[in-house]
Amino acid sequence: MHPPSRRTFLALGLLTTLTACTADPGGRPVGPTPTSDPDTPARLRAIADTDLLLGAYDNLLTVPGAQTALLQPLRDDTVQHRAALVQGLPAATPSPTSTPYRSLPTLPELALMEHRTAESHLYGFDEVSPDLARLLASVSASNALHAATLGDQTPVNTPAGQARAERAADPVPAFQAALSAEHAAVYGYGVVGAHLPDDPQRTDARTTLAAHQAQRDAWQRLLTAATAAPTPAAGGYQLPFPVTSPAEATKLAVHLETRLTATYADLVTTLPALHRPLAATALRETALRARRWGAPPTAFPGIPAI
């Protein structure tokens, strides 16, 4: 799937006019691009995309009978995203500003905007600093959560990293860390499934267990391809609390997924840039699973505080 284009937003009737901005080859407004900080163009692109979302939320929230309880928390998250992105700009750099929308988006159109923004934040993020990559991966995961909340269940595409001419850092330590985290998750879901009744929740636990087994196997393959021996699973893992009931099993599932979001957010900063999309995808998927198990919403999945 390609990044959101100017044509996409025109078709939705959602394109705003940004002041003092130019456009990148994909059609997104990028604003002024000082060269003193190599992260600045990526930040400005992300801010411009975020401003589009804020304008759409503001339009919907002004409609009588708007679903405020649904929309306001998502808008609040988006405000936090913008603040975090602006915070890293050089002091003299103006950020994009937007004018009001001329038309009103529907909820499906807003969901599509969130979906597209989740993708657009990850285009070229293998070229930015590790700290900005971590932030963009987390914000992208939050946009994917918003899209799902608004009813868009289609998979979010993560672009593949581009090969770099310079010598890449050794990915093996980061691969091993990811593998160890998935070994623990596979063990934990064995406990979760054993304490759930034979109903849709147990089916969800089996599906999630299979997803973590597949992710574990993927890290093992990458390690083998790197001529490294994958770290084997331990015989057992310490649980954070006793699990003896369905409620405690669900709580454990939330804990496992929430802990993995932090693992994968950190992995974005430690993996070589070429492999960042792998960690970003894993972060998004585990954030979505955490939501399904009842984890409290957060504007920055995987990042404790900003």
mmCIF file of C-alpha atoms in Angstrom:
data_model
loop_
_atom_site.group_PDB
_atom_site.id
_atom_site.type_symbol
_atom_site.label_atom_id
_atom_site.label_comp_id
_atom_site.label_asym_id
_atom_site.label_seq_id
_atom_site.Cartn_x
_atom_site.Cartn_y
_atom_site.Cartn_z
ATOM 1 C CA MET A 1 0.000 0.000 0.000
ATOM 2 C CA HIS A 2 1.356 3.440 -0.941
ATOM 3 C CA PRO A 3 1.546 6.415 1.411
ATOM 4 C CA PRO A 4 -1.484 8.714 1.465
ATOM 5 C CA SER A 5 -1.565 10.944 -1.572
ATOM 6 C CA ARG A 6 -3.032 14.358 -2.221
ATOM 7 C CA ARG A 7 -5.586 12.663 -4.459
ATOM 8 C CA THR A 8 -6.708 10.439 -1.554
ATOM 9 C CA PHE A 9 -7.543 13.398 0.650
ATOM 10 C CA LEU A 10 -9.171 15.325 -2.201
ATOM 11 C CA ALA A 11 -11.385 12.313 -2.857
ATOM 12 C CA LEU A 12 -12.428 12.326 0.779
ATOM 13 C CA GLY A 13 -12.991 16.073 0.769
ATOM 14 C CA LEU A 14 -10.532 16.360 3.650
ATOM 15 C CA LEU A 15 -7.525 18.185 2.253
ATOM 16 C CA THR A 16 -6.570 21.366 4.096
ATOM 17 C CA THR A 17 -4.385 24.172 2.855
ATOM 18 C CA LEU A 18 -1.110 24.345 4.743
ATOM 19 C CA THR A 19 0.699 27.650 4.958
ATOM 20 C CA ALA A 20 4.376 28.023 4.121
ATOM 21 C CA CYS A 21 4.536 24.404 2.958
ATOM 22 C CA THR A 22 5.835 22.500 -0.019
ATOM 23 C CA ALA A 23 4.992 18.915 -1.012
ATOM 24 C CA ASP A 24 7.059 15.753 -1.108
ATOM 25 C CA PRO A 25 6.959 13.388 -4.117
ATOM 26 C CA GLY A 26 4.139 11.439 -2.472
ATOM 27 C CA GLY A 27 1.971 14.542 -2.287
ATOM 28 C CA ARG A 28 2.084 15.159 1.488
ATOM 29 C CA PRO A 29 2.760 18.702 2.716
ATOM 30 C CA VAL A 30 6.153 18.893 4.349
ATOM 31 C CA GLY A 31 6.623 22.536 5.284
ATOM 32 C CA PRO A 32 9.970 24.317 5.497
ATOM 33 C CA THR A 33 12.894 21.936 5.679
ATOM 34 C CA PRO A 34 15.935 23.410 7.403
ATOM 35 C CA THR A 35 19.027 21.281 6.955
ATOM 36 C CA SER A 36 20.533 21.777 10.427
ATOM 37 C CA ASP A 37 18.780 18.681 11.777
ATOM 38 C CA PRO A 38 18.356 15.650 9.488
ATOM 39 C CA ASP A 39 15.212 14.644 11.417
ATOM 40 C CA THR A 40 13.430 17.938 10.704
ATOM 41 C CA PRO A 41 11.864 17.003 7.310
ATOM 42 C CA ALA A 42 10.451 13.766 8.759
ATOM 43 C CA ARG A 43 9.066 15.603 11.793
ATOM 44 C CA LEU A 44 7.420 18.233 9.614
ATOM 45 C CA ARG A 45 5.822 15.588 7.404
ATOM 46 C CA ALA A 46 4.480 13.782 10.473
ATOM 47 C CA ILE A 47 3.162 17.034 11.954
ATOM 48 C CA ALA A 48 1.403 17.913 8.692
ATOM 49 C CA ASP A 49 -0.289 14.489 8.630
ATOM 50 C CA THR A 50 -1.284 14.946 12.274
ATOM 51 C CA ASP A 51 -2.744 18.381 11.524
ATOM 52 C CA LEU A 52 -4.956 16.803 8.871
ATOM 53 C CA LEU A 53 -6.329 14.440 11.487
ATOM 54 C CA LEU A 54 -6.868 17.213 14.024
ATOM 55 C CA GLY A 55 -8.831 19.219 11.481
ATOM 56 C CA ALA A 56 -11.039 16.224 10.729
ATOM 57 C CA TYR A 57 -11.704 15.551 14.421
ATOM 58 C CA ASP A 58 -12.489 19.210 15.055
ATOM 59 C CA ASN A 59 -14.993 19.267 12.217
ATOM 60 C CA LEU A 60 -16.782 16.145 13.419
ATOM 61 C CA LEU A 61 -16.877 17.311 17.024
ATOM 62 C CA THR A 62 -18.683 20.512 16.064
ATOM 63 C CA VAL A 63 -21.638 18.595 14.610
ATOM 64 C CA PRO A 64 -24.705 18.429 16.892
ATOM 65 C CA GLY A 65 -25.056 14.907 18.240
ATOM 66 C CA ALA A 66 -21.413 14.034 17.483
ATOM 67 C CA GLN A 67 -20.094 10.888 19.124
ATOM 68 C CA THR A 68 -18.016 12.889 21.584
ATOM 69 C CA ALA A 69 -17.321 9.975 23.904
ATOM 70 C CA LEU A 70 -15.757 8.094 20.987
ATOM 71 C CA LEU A 71 -13.996 10.949 19.210
ATOM 72 C CA GLN A 72 -12.681 13.188 21.993
ATOM 73 C CA PRO A 73 -10.185 10.662 23.485
ATOM 74 C CA LEU A 74 -8.815 9.962 20.003
ATOM 75 C CA ARG A 75 -8.425 13.688 19.344
ATOM 76 C CA ASP A 76 -6.698 14.104 22.717
ATOM 77 C CA ASP A 77 -4.194 11.412 21.714
ATOM 78 C CA THR A 78 -3.604 13.222 18.422
ATOM 79 C CA VAL A 79 -2.879 16.475 20.265
ATOM 80 C CA GLN A 80 -0.274 14.600 22.320
ATOM 81 C CA HIS A 81 1.246 13.159 19.144
ATOM 82 C CA ARG A 82 1.643 16.636 17.695
ATOM 83 C CA ALA A 83 3.195 18.017 20.873
ATOM 84 C CA ALA A 84 5.765 15.209 20.961
ATOM 85 C CA LEU A 85 6.645 15.676 17.283
ATOM 86 C CA VAL A 86 6.983 19.450 17.595
ATOM 87 C CA GLN A 87 9.153 19.118 20.681
ATOM 88 C CA GLY A 88 12.060 17.800 18.622
ATOM 89 C CA LEU A 89 12.063 20.632 16.081
ATOM 90 C CA PRO A 90 14.892 23.182 16.102
ATOM 91 C CA ALA A 91 13.749 26.289 17.946
ATOM 92 C CA ALA A 92 13.670 28.527 14.886
ATOM 93 C CA THR A 93 11.695 26.096 12.725
ATOM 94 C CA PRO A 94 8.018 26.977 12.160
ATOM 95 C CA SER A 95 5.718 23.967 12.141
ATOM 96 C CA PRO A 96 2.912 23.547 9.599
ATOM 97 C CA THR A 97 -0.436 25.126 10.354
ATOM 98 C CA SER A 98 -3.753 24.186 8.804
ATOM 99 C CA THR A 99 -6.918 25.985 7.785
ATOM 100 C CA PRO A 100 -10.407 24.683 8.576
ATOM 101 C CA TYR A 101 -11.939 21.953 6.429
ATOM 102 C CA ARG A 102 -14.611 22.915 3.912
ATOM 103 C CA SER A 103 -16.380 19.558 4.158
ATOM 104 C CA LEU A 104 -17.306 17.088 6.845
ATOM 105 C CA PRO A 105 -15.704 13.630 7.025
ATOM 106 C CA THR A 106 -17.715 10.560 7.896
ATOM 107 C CA LEU A 107 -16.492 8.116 10.537
ATOM 108 C CA PRO A 108 -15.317 5.614 7.871
ATOM 109 C CA GLU A 109 -13.390 8.406 6.157
ATOM 110 C CA LEU A 110 -11.799 9.391 9.475
ATOM 111 C CA ALA A 111 -10.889 5.747 10.107
ATOM 112 C CA LEU A 112 -9.245 5.632 6.673
ATOM 113 C CA MET A 113 -7.287 8.788 7.487
ATOM 114 C CA GLU A 114 -6.000 7.197 10.704
ATOM 115 C CA HIS A 115 -5.097 4.032 8.788
ATOM 116 C CA ARG A 116 -3.235 5.987 6.101
ATOM 117 C CA THR A 117 -1.441 8.087 8.708
ATOM 118 C CA ALA A 118 -0.306 4.948 10.536
ATOM 119 C CA GLU A 119 1.363 3.917 7.274
ATOM 120 C CA SER A 120 2.725 7.326 6.309
ATOM 121 C CA HIS A 121 4.629 7.758 9.585
ATOM 122 C CA LEU A 122 6.734 4.713 8.687
ATOM 123 C CA TYR A 123 7.738 5.723 5.174
ATOM 124 C CA GLY A 124 11.426 6.638 5.330
ATOM 125 C CA PHE A 125 11.646 6.159 9.082
ATOM 126 C CA ASP A 126 14.661 3.920 8.571
ATOM 127 C CA GLU A 127 16.504 7.130 7.610
ATOM 128 C CA VAL A 128 15.852 9.069 10.837
ATOM 129 C CA SER A 129 17.559 8.969 14.227
ATOM 130 C CA PRO A 130 16.798 6.034 16.560
ATOM 131 C CA ASP A 131 14.857 8.246 18.994
ATOM 132 C CA LEU A 132 12.620 9.707 16.300
ATOM 133 C CA ALA A 133 12.137 6.246 14.777
ATOM 134 C CA ARG A 134 10.889 4.979 18.162
ATOM 135 C CA LEU A 135 8.466 7.899 18.456
ATOM 136 C CA LEU A 136 7.157 7.479 14.905
ATOM 137 C CA ALA A 137 6.675 3.735 15.403
ATOM 138 C CA SER A 138 4.706 4.377 18.607
ATOM 139 C CA VAL A 139 2.552 7.120 17.072
ATOM 140 C CA SER A 140 1.924 4.893 14.057
ATOM 141 C CA ALA A 141 0.740 2.118 16.379
ATOM 142 C CA SER A 142 -1.576 4.614 18.094
ATOM 143 C CA ASN A 143 -3.015 5.659 14.721
ATOM 144 C CA ALA A 144 -3.649 1.986 13.936
ATOM 145 C CA LEU A 145 -5.466 1.640 17.274
ATOM 146 C CA HIS A 146 -7.573 4.690 16.409
ATOM 147 C CA ALA A 147 -8.431 3.236 13.018
ATOM 148 C CA ALA A 148 -9.524 -0.019 14.655
ATOM 149 C CA THR A 149 -11.588 1.881 17.232
ATOM 150 C CA LEU A 150 -13.337 3.710 14.396
ATOM 151 C CA GLY A 151 -14.076 0.438 12.615
ATOM 152 C CA ASP A 152 -11.195 -0.014 10.156
ATOM 153 C CA GLN A 153 -9.957 -3.581 10.647
ATOM 154 C CA THR A 154 -7.842 -3.824 7.492
ATOM 155 C CA PRO A 155 -4.147 -4.601 8.029
ATOM 156 C CA VAL A 156 -1.766 -1.669 8.163
ATOM 157 C CA ASN A 157 1.137 -1.982 5.753
ATOM 158 C CA THR A 158 4.680 -1.426 7.009
ATOM 159 C CA PRO A 159 7.138 -0.491 4.268
ATOM 160 C CA ALA A 160 10.280 -2.576 3.997
ATOM 161 C CA GLY A 161 13.544 -0.976 5.033
ATOM 162 C CA GLN A 162 15.809 0.168 2.246
ATOM 163 C CA ALA A 163 19.282 -1.293 1.816
ATOM 164 C CA ARG A 164 22.002 1.126 2.882
ATOM 165 C CA ALA A 165 25.419 1.630 1.422
ATOM 166 C CA GLU A 166 27.138 2.008 4.796
ATOM 167 C CA ARG A 167 28.048 -0.929 6.978
ATOM 168 C CA ALA A 168 25.062 -1.881 9.166
ATOM 169 C CA ALA A 169 25.352 -2.606 12.872
ATOM 170 C CA ASP A 170 25.186 -6.193 14.070
ATOM 171 C CA PRO A 171 21.478 -7.103 14.422
ATOM 172 C CA VAL A 172 22.075 -10.341 16.359
ATOM 173 C CA PRO A 173 21.805 -8.926 19.938
ATOM 174 C CA ALA A 174 18.505 -7.217 19.107
ATOM 175 C CA PHE A 175 17.175 -10.333 17.368
ATOM 176 C CA GLN A 176 18.055 -12.392 20.444
ATOM 177 C CA ALA A 177 16.282 -9.910 22.730
ATOM 178 C CA ALA A 178 13.154 -10.103 20.595
ATOM 179 C CA LEU A 179 13.311 -13.887 20.533
ATOM 180 C CA SER A 180 13.634 -14.073 24.316
ATOM 181 C CA ALA A 181 10.597 -11.807 24.714
ATOM 182 C CA GLU A 182 8.555 -14.029 22.411
ATOM 183 C CA HIS A 183 9.671 -17.191 24.235
ATOM 184 C CA ALA A 184 8.273 -15.656 27.442
ATOM 185 C CA ALA A 185 5.030 -14.651 25.688
ATOM 186 C CA VAL A 186 4.517 -18.161 24.300
ATOM 187 C CA TYR A 187 4.955 -19.593 27.802
ATOM 188 C CA GLY A 188 2.608 -16.982 29.258
ATOM 189 C CA TYR A 189 -0.156 -17.723 26.777
ATOM 190 C CA GLY A 190 0.043 -21.381 27.693
ATOM 191 C CA VAL A 191 -0.947 -20.272 31.199
ATOM 192 C CA VAL A 192 -3.590 -17.862 29.899
ATOM 193 C CA GLY A 193 -5.315 -20.517 27.798
ATOM 194 C CA ALA A 194 -5.279 -23.055 30.613
ATOM 195 C CA HIS A 195 -7.327 -20.753 32.864
ATOM 196 C CA LEU A 196 -9.937 -19.570 30.393
ATOM 197 C CA PRO A 197 -13.264 -21.342 29.826
ATOM 198 C CA ASP A 198 -13.801 -23.105 26.529
ATOM 199 C CA ASP A 199 -15.444 -20.121 24.847
ATOM 200 C CA PRO A 200 -14.458 -17.342 22.416
ATOM 201 C CA GLN A 201 -11.882 -16.040 24.915
ATOM 202 C CA ARG A 202 -9.996 -19.310 24.872
ATOM 203 C CA THR A 203 -10.202 -19.300 21.076
ATOM 204 C CA ASP A 204 -8.684 -15.803 21.117
ATOM 205 C CA ALA A 205 -5.936 -17.067 23.404
ATOM 206 C CA ARG A 206 -5.142 -19.912 21.007
ATOM 207 C CA THR A 207 -5.068 -17.496 18.056
ATOM 208 C CA THR A 208 -2.783 -15.134 19.943
ATOM 209 C CA LEU A 209 -0.526 -17.988 21.027
ATOM 210 C CA ALA A 210 -0.167 -19.024 17.385
ATOM 211 C CA ALA A 211 0.712 -15.424 16.450
ATOM 212 C CA HIS A 212 3.467 -15.323 19.064
ATOM 213 C CA GLN A 213 4.769 -18.701 17.979
ATOM 214 C CA ALA A 214 4.947 -17.397 14.407
ATOM 215 C CA GLN A 215 6.768 -14.261 15.567
ATOM 216 C CA ARG A 216 9.161 -16.393 17.618
ATOM 217 C CA ASP A 217 9.881 -18.549 14.582
ATOM 218 C CA ALA A 218 10.494 -15.447 12.446
ATOM 219 C CA TRP A 219 13.164 -14.170 14.852
ATOM 220 C CA GLN A 220 14.730 -17.623 14.910
ATOM 221 C CA ARG A 221 14.940 -17.652 11.117
ATOM 222 C CA LEU A 222 16.568 -14.243 11.075
ATOM 223 C CA LEU A 223 19.143 -15.385 13.608
ATOM 224 C CA THR A 224 19.875 -18.516 11.622
ATOM 225 C CA ALA A 225 20.273 -16.417 8.466
ATOM 226 C CA ALA A 226 22.744 -14.263 10.397
ATOM 227 C CA THR A 227 24.691 -17.471 11.278
ATOM 228 C CA ALA A 228 23.820 -17.101 14.970
ATOM 229 C CA ALA A 229 22.375 -19.817 17.185
ATOM 230 C CA PRO A 230 18.885 -18.797 18.423
ATOM 231 C CA THR A 231 18.626 -18.663 22.211
ATOM 232 C CA PRO A 232 16.446 -21.579 23.357
ATOM 233 C CA ALA A 233 13.397 -21.088 25.533
ATOM 234 C CA ALA A 234 13.814 -21.511 29.273
ATOM 235 C CA GLY A 235 12.129 -24.365 31.059
ATOM 236 C CA GLY A 236 9.758 -21.901 32.725
ATOM 237 C CA TYR A 237 9.226 -18.191 33.304
ATOM 238 C CA GLN A 238 8.283 -16.273 36.437
ATOM 239 C CA LEU A 239 4.744 -14.897 36.231
ATOM 240 C CA PRO A 240 4.131 -11.357 37.505
ATOM 241 C CA PHE A 241 1.289 -12.598 39.735
ATOM 242 C CA PRO A 242 -0.507 -15.877 40.465
ATOM 243 C CA VAL A 243 -3.018 -16.954 37.814
ATOM 244 C CA THR A 244 -5.872 -19.106 39.101
ATOM 245 C CA SER A 245 -8.985 -17.634 37.452
ATOM 246 C CA PRO A 246 -10.247 -16.376 34.086
ATOM 247 C CA ALA A 247 -9.996 -12.763 35.288
ATOM 248 C CA GLU A 248 -6.354 -13.252 36.258
ATOM 249 C CA ALA A 249 -5.679 -15.000 32.938
ATOM 250 C CA THR A 250 -7.061 -11.998 31.044
ATOM 251 C CA LYS A 251 -4.985 -9.688 33.216
ATOM 252 C CA LEU A 252 -1.900 -11.748 32.357
ATOM 253 C CA ALA A 253 -2.660 -11.445 28.623
ATOM 254 C CA VAL A 254 -2.831 -7.652 29.003
ATOM 255 C CA HIS A 255 0.471 -7.709 30.905
ATOM 256 C CA LEU A 256 2.194 -9.843 28.275
ATOM 257 C CA GLU A 257 1.129 -7.660 25.367
ATOM 258 C CA THR A 258 1.815 -4.372 27.162
ATOM 259 C CA ARG A 259 5.296 -5.540 28.119
ATOM 260 C CA LEU A 260 5.943 -6.569 24.524
ATOM 261 C CA THR A 261 4.975 -3.130 23.218
ATOM 262 C CA ALA A 262 7.781 -1.674 25.349
ATOM 263 C CA THR A 263 10.171 -4.375 24.134
ATOM 264 C CA TYR A 264 9.445 -3.645 20.491
ATOM 265 C CA ALA A 265 9.487 0.142 20.902
ATOM 266 C CA ASP A 266 12.970 -0.169 22.397
ATOM 267 C CA LEU A 267 13.926 -2.572 19.623
ATOM 268 C CA VAL A 268 13.234 0.143 17.045
ATOM 269 C CA THR A 269 16.153 2.091 18.536
ATOM 270 C CA THR A 270 18.565 -0.857 18.798
ATOM 271 C CA LEU A 271 17.998 -2.651 15.499
ATOM 272 C CA PRO A 272 19.935 -1.485 12.453
ATOM 273 C CA ALA A 273 17.823 0.960 10.453
ATOM 274 C CA LEU A 274 17.220 -1.616 7.723
ATOM 275 C CA HIS A 275 15.354 -3.834 10.211
ATOM 276 C CA ARG A 276 13.330 -1.135 12.023
ATOM 277 C CA PRO A 277 10.134 -1.964 10.082
ATOM 278 C CA LEU A 278 10.166 -5.450 11.656
ATOM 279 C CA ALA A 279 10.060 -3.972 15.146
ATOM 280 C CA ALA A 280 7.471 -1.346 14.141
ATOM 281 C CA THR A 281 5.170 -4.049 12.779
ATOM 282 C CA ALA A 282 5.564 -6.141 15.926
ATOM 283 C CA LEU A 283 4.893 -3.080 18.101
ATOM 284 C CA ARG A 284 1.688 -2.297 16.238
ATOM 285 C CA GLU A 285 0.417 -5.880 16.314
ATOM 286 C CA THR A 286 1.041 -6.335 20.025
ATOM 287 C CA ALA A 287 -0.584 -2.953 20.769
ATOM 288 C CA LEU A 288 -3.694 -4.070 18.888
ATOM 289 C CA ARG A 289 -3.740 -7.365 20.797
ATOM 290 C CA ALA A 290 -3.349 -5.517 24.103
ATOM 291 C CA ARG A 291 -6.405 -3.427 23.201
ATOM 292 C CA ARG A 292 -8.435 -6.552 22.402
ATOM 293 C CA TRP A 293 -7.590 -7.992 25.819
ATOM 294 C CA GLY A 294 -8.715 -4.800 27.541
ATOM 295 C CA ALA A 295 -5.522 -2.798 28.061
ATOM 296 C CA PRO A 296 -6.159 0.853 28.932
ATOM 297 C CA PRO A 297 -5.687 3.219 25.980
ATOM 298 C CA THR A 298 -2.448 5.153 25.629
ATOM 299 C CA ALA A 299 -1.327 7.784 23.143
ATOM 300 C CA PHE A 300 2.156 6.255 22.898
ATOM 301 C CA PRO A 301 2.130 2.441 22.885
ATOM 302 C CA GLY A 302 5.412 1.057 24.135
ATOM 303 C CA ILE A 303 6.705 4.379 25.496
ATOM 304 C CA PRO A 304 6.051 4.765 29.252
ATOM 305 C CA ALA A 305 5.921 8.555 29.382
ATOM 306 C CA ILE A 306 6.524 11.531 27.101
#
